[in-house]
Amino acid sequence: MESEAMANSPKEISRRRWVSWLLGTSLGATLLAFAYPILRYLVPPEASEPSLTEFELDIKASDIAPNSGRIVPLGGKPVLLFRTASGELRALTAKCTHLDCTVQYRAERSDIWCACHNGTYDLKGQNVSGPPPRPLTPLEVINRGEKIVLKRV
């Protein structure tokens, strides 16, 4: 009988150890599953995308006729790119500072107009009349050959 007890003893110990190990790792994995999102929130990863200050547009400078304008997307936001009657190429953010409506260039009046509440801006983006409380943000236009590059001021 002693030999039978001795023979079962190592099996019981190994089973016990296996169950203890299984329960311990399960508990550890559960704690890690709760702690990981909290740690990722407290210590965010480094930004992998550089902050861009220059944007190259897909349109050519010759595509913009004098005294005309067009809306171009820039990082998911609209930008008003226009050429004045004198031939100068300019760019402004195309969101009205009143209620974020998209503004447009009016060639007949040589101004920038928001159709939502009849707000107007001059060609430098300064608010002239209507409800807009602030001017539009200007962007620097750089001609690199036929390519147009916009730069935040």
Short mmCIF file of C-alpha atoms in Angstrom, two decimals, residues 1 5 64 66 101 108 113 133:
data_model
loop_
_atom_site.label_atom_id
_atom_site.label_comp_id
_atom_site.label_asym_id
_atom_site.label_seq_id
_atom_site.Cartn_x
_atom_site.Cartn_y
_atom_site.Cartn_z
CA MET A 1 0.00 0.00 0.00
CA ALA A 5 0.67 5.73 -2.29
CA ILE A 64 -5.87 79.00 -62.60
CA PRO A 66 -6.52 85.45 -63.98
CA CYS A 101 -19.68 77.38 -44.67
CA GLU A 108 -17.13 90.29 -60.81
CA TRP A 113 -18.13 85.63 -50.42
CA PRO A 133 -16.10 87.52 -36.70
#
